[in-house]
């Protein structure tokens, strides 16, 4: 199955890296962005449990083979509603795992606010085991990206869509997607694999396409 080939390749490639490990605590929240701007490809970033209160979301650009993971319950809380909680740009082979991410005061209706996780011009990104809760236009927004895997997340209460795909190739597998304005929305030329998800109680359609897409499968 195509999903598992991508999934295994992603883990193999990240596992080959030799680099430093950075560990953060909630008391480091004020300097997180500065520290992340010093990351090198191949590094590992660990967030210790607790609430990380941020005025702006975390922005990562131009990196490859980096793992971001959590020890215990980690909450990322962002004040700026127009800022994505986590934004990756021009990154490759990145893992985002185990976060509970949202804006501090979510909008009640869609108003072009930031996504929870935003991926722009990225390749081979794994978004797995996260809780992407009601904080933005979309739980995951992928634009001009390929090889994106959205796996075993809880994605809910987003004002536009649980997953919003714009001219990208995305695998959406074994997630719970619920209580969003819509479960999945696509724009542009997209390739979507939608498999074994639990999709329920969304306000709009399960899948809304305003684009050409190559494949949609759910079984």
Short mmCIF file of C-alpha atoms in Angstrom, two decimals:
data_model
loop_
_atom_site.label_atom_id
_atom_site.label_comp_id
_atom_site.label_asym_id
_atom_site.label_seq_id
_atom_site.Cartn_x
_atom_site.Cartn_y
_atom_site.Cartn_z
CA UNK A 1 0.00 0.00 0.00
CA UNK A 2 1.34 3.40 -0.98
CA UNK A 3 0.77 4.87 2.49
CA UNK A 4 2.99 2.31 4.21
CA UNK A 5 5.80 2.71 1.67
CA UNK A 6 5.93 6.45 2.33
CA UNK A 7 5.52 5.93 6.07
CA UNK A 8 8.39 3.45 6.36
CA UNK A 9 10.68 5.45 4.09
CA UNK A 10 10.12 8.56 6.19
CA UNK A 11 11.14 6.80 9.40
CA UNK A 12 14.15 5.17 7.76
CA UNK A 13 15.47 8.47 6.47
CA UNK A 14 15.04 10.30 9.77
CA UNK A 15 16.66 7.45 11.65
CA UNK A 16 19.86 7.74 9.62
CA UNK A 17 20.66 11.24 10.85
CA UNK A 18 23.44 11.93 13.35
CA UNK A 19 22.86 15.24 15.11
CA UNK A 20 22.12 16.97 18.40
CA UNK A 21 19.01 16.68 20.57
CA UNK A 22 17.42 19.81 22.04
CA UNK A 23 15.09 19.54 25.04
CA UNK A 24 12.65 22.32 25.96
CA UNK A 25 10.48 23.02 29.00
CA UNK A 26 7.47 25.36 29.31
CA UNK A 27 9.73 27.96 30.97
CA UNK A 28 11.62 28.15 27.66
CA UNK A 29 8.54 29.30 25.73
CA UNK A 30 9.72 32.91 25.41
CA UNK A 31 12.88 31.83 23.59
CA UNK A 32 11.52 28.90 21.58
CA UNK A 33 11.42 30.66 18.22
CA UNK A 34 14.96 31.94 18.59
CA UNK A 35 16.18 28.46 19.51
CA UNK A 36 14.33 26.84 16.62
CA UNK A 37 15.88 29.31 14.20
CA UNK A 38 19.26 27.81 15.14
CA UNK A 39 18.27 24.25 14.28
CA UNK A 40 20.25 22.27 11.76
CA UNK A 41 19.01 19.52 9.52
CA UNK A 42 19.16 16.19 11.34
CA UNK A 43 18.46 17.58 14.83
CA UNK A 44 15.87 16.19 17.22
CA UNK A 45 13.64 18.45 19.33
CA UNK A 46 11.90 17.18 22.47
CA UNK A 47 9.22 19.14 24.34
CA UNK A 48 8.79 18.23 28.01
CA UNK A 49 5.23 18.12 29.35
CA UNK A 50 3.38 21.33 30.19
CA UNK A 51 1.77 24.39 28.61
CA UNK A 52 3.82 26.50 26.22
CA UNK A 53 2.17 29.93 25.93
CA UNK A 54 3.29 31.77 22.80
CA UNK A 55 2.32 35.13 21.32
CA UNK A 56 3.19 33.88 17.81
CA UNK A 57 3.24 30.39 16.36
CA UNK A 58 6.41 28.40 15.77
CA UNK A 59 7.99 28.81 12.32
CA UNK A 60 10.45 26.32 10.85
CA UNK A 61 12.00 26.87 7.42
CA UNK A 62 14.42 25.08 5.13
CA UNK A 63 15.18 22.05 7.31
CA UNK A 64 15.27 18.32 6.61
CA UNK A 65 15.37 15.18 8.76
CA UNK A 66 14.17 16.85 11.96
CA UNK A 67 11.92 15.20 14.55
CA UNK A 68 9.68 17.22 16.90
CA UNK A 69 8.15 15.08 19.62
CA UNK A 70 6.67 15.31 23.09
CA UNK A 71 7.28 13.74 26.48
CA UNK A 72 3.97 13.61 28.28
CA UNK A 73 1.14 16.07 27.70
CA UNK A 74 2.45 19.06 25.74
CA UNK A 75 0.14 21.97 24.90
CA UNK A 76 1.09 24.72 22.45
CA UNK A 77 -1.15 27.76 23.04
CA UNK A 78 -0.81 30.67 20.60
CA UNK A 79 -2.36 34.11 21.17
CA UNK A 80 -2.25 35.46 17.60
CA UNK A 81 -5.24 34.01 15.78
CA UNK A 82 -3.75 34.88 12.37
CA UNK A 83 -0.61 32.86 13.05
CA UNK A 84 -0.41 29.10 12.49
CA UNK A 85 0.50 27.28 15.68
CA UNK A 86 3.20 25.34 13.80
CA UNK A 87 4.29 26.45 10.32
CA UNK A 88 6.76 24.56 8.13
CA UNK A 89 8.07 26.10 4.92
CA UNK A 90 10.31 24.41 2.37
CA UNK A 91 11.07 21.54 4.74
CA UNK A 92 11.64 17.85 3.99
CA UNK A 93 11.33 14.68 6.07
CA UNK A 94 9.98 16.31 9.24
CA UNK A 95 8.05 14.53 12.01
CA UNK A 96 5.53 16.36 14.23
CA UNK A 97 4.29 14.00 16.93
CA UNK A 98 2.25 14.17 20.11
CA UNK A 99 1.30 17.86 20.36
CA UNK A 100 -1.94 19.36 21.65
CA UNK A 101 -2.06 22.55 19.64
CA UNK A 102 -4.55 25.40 19.46
CA UNK A 103 -5.04 29.15 19.66
CA UNK A 104 -5.83 30.61 23.06
CA UNK A 105 -9.12 32.15 21.90
CA UNK A 106 -10.42 30.40 18.78
CA UNK A 107 -12.74 32.20 16.37
CA UNK A 108 -16.36 31.09 16.34
CA UNK A 109 -16.63 31.49 12.56
CA UNK A 110 -14.19 31.26 9.67
CA UNK A 111 -12.30 34.52 9.16
CA UNK A 112 -9.07 33.51 7.39
CA UNK A 113 -7.32 32.84 10.67
CA UNK A 114 -4.17 30.74 10.85
CA UNK A 115 -4.21 26.97 10.69
CA UNK A 116 -3.07 24.71 13.49
CA UNK A 117 -0.37 23.07 11.34
CA UNK A 118 0.55 24.84 8.10
CA UNK A 119 2.78 23.17 5.50
CA UNK A 120 4.01 25.23 2.57
CA UNK A 121 6.23 23.86 -0.21
CA UNK A 122 7.18 20.85 1.92
CA UNK A 123 7.94 17.21 1.11
CA UNK A 124 7.62 14.00 3.13
CA UNK A 125 6.14 15.38 6.34
CA UNK A 126 4.58 13.17 9.03
CA UNK A 127 1.92 14.74 11.27
CA UNK A 128 1.04 11.97 13.72
CA UNK A 129 -0.64 11.48 17.08
CA UNK A 130 -1.54 15.13 17.60
CA UNK A 131 -4.64 16.85 18.93
CA UNK A 132 -5.38 19.77 16.59
CA UNK A 133 -8.14 21.52 18.41
CA UNK A 134 -10.42 24.21 17.15
CA UNK A 135 -8.00 26.97 16.63
CA UNK A 136 -7.89 27.89 13.06
CA UNK A 137 -9.19 27.70 9.57
CA UNK A 138 -7.92 24.11 9.38
CA UNK A 139 -6.34 21.50 11.60
CA UNK A 140 -3.81 20.77 8.83
CA UNK A 141 -3.31 23.05 5.83
CA UNK A 142 -1.00 21.82 3.05
CA UNK A 143 -0.05 24.09 0.16
CA UNK A 144 2.18 23.12 -2.79
CA UNK A 145 3.45 20.11 -0.84
CA UNK A 146 4.03 16.41 -1.56
CA UNK A 147 4.31 13.25 0.49
CA UNK A 148 2.33 14.62 3.44
CA UNK A 149 1.04 11.99 5.88
CA UNK A 150 -1.66 12.91 8.40
CA UNK A 151 -1.87 9.89 10.69
CA UNK A 152 -3.76 9.04 13.89
CA UNK A 153 -4.59 12.62 14.87
CA UNK A 154 -7.67 14.05 16.52
CA UNK A 155 -8.73 17.03 14.41
CA UNK A 156 -11.77 18.96 15.61
CA UNK A 157 -13.57 22.31 15.97
CA UNK A 158 -11.81 24.02 13.05
CA UNK A 159 -13.79 26.77 11.35
CA UNK A 160 -13.11 25.85 7.69
CA UNK A 161 -11.96 22.23 7.47
CA UNK A 162 -10.29 19.49 9.43
CA UNK A 163 -7.79 19.09 6.58
CA UNK A 164 -7.41 21.71 3.83
CA UNK A 165 -5.36 20.64 0.81
CA UNK A 166 -4.20 23.17 -1.77
CA UNK A 167 -2.31 21.81 -4.81
CA UNK A 168 -0.73 19.05 -2.72
CA UNK A 169 -0.40 15.29 -2.32
CA UNK A 170 -1.68 14.14 1.07
CA UNK A 171 -2.40 10.81 2.74
CA UNK A 172 -5.04 11.07 5.50
CA UNK A 173 -5.09 7.80 7.41
CA UNK A 174 -6.68 6.60 10.67
CA UNK A 175 -7.56 10.04 12.03
CA UNK A 176 -10.60 11.10 13.98
CA UNK A 177 -11.99 14.18 12.21
CA UNK A 178 -15.05 15.68 13.86
CA UNK A 179 -17.00 18.85 14.65
CA UNK A 180 -15.26 20.89 11.94
CA UNK A 181 -17.00 23.10 9.39
CA UNK A 182 -16.04 20.41 6.86
CA UNK A 183 -13.87 17.33 7.14
CA UNK A 184 -11.65 17.74 4.05
CA UNK A 185 -11.51 20.51 1.44
CA UNK A 186 -9.26 20.67 -1.62
CA UNK A 187 -8.22 23.40 -4.05
CA UNK A 188 -6.06 23.14 -7.13
CA UNK A 189 -4.48 19.96 -8.49
CA UNK A 190 -4.48 17.55 -5.55
CA UNK A 191 -3.86 13.87 -4.93
CA UNK A 192 -5.67 12.61 -1.84
CA UNK A 193 -5.74 9.24 -0.12
CA UNK A 194 -8.46 9.20 2.55
CA UNK A 195 -8.47 5.85 4.37
CA UNK A 196 -9.74 4.31 7.60
CA UNK A 197 -10.64 7.62 9.21
CA UNK A 198 -13.41 8.18 11.73
CA UNK A 199 -15.29 11.15 10.30
CA UNK A 200 -18.38 12.40 12.12
CA UNK A 201 -20.43 15.40 13.22
CA UNK A 202 -18.86 17.87 10.80
CA UNK A 203 -21.13 20.75 9.83
CA UNK A 204 -20.55 20.47 6.08
CA UNK A 205 -19.70 17.70 3.66
CA UNK A 206 -17.28 14.95 4.55
CA UNK A 207 -15.30 15.82 1.43
CA UNK A 208 -15.62 19.01 -0.61
CA UNK A 209 -13.59 19.46 -3.78
CA UNK A 210 -13.29 22.64 -5.81
CA UNK A 211 -10.46 21.09 -7.79
CA UNK A 212 -9.20 18.20 -9.84
CA UNK A 213 -8.01 15.36 -7.64
CA UNK A 214 -6.58 12.00 -8.66
CA UNK A 215 -7.75 9.63 -5.97
CA UNK A 216 -10.06 9.52 -2.99
CA UNK A 217 -10.41 6.18 -1.22
CA UNK A 218 -12.08 5.39 2.09
CA UNK A 219 -12.40 1.82 3.32
#
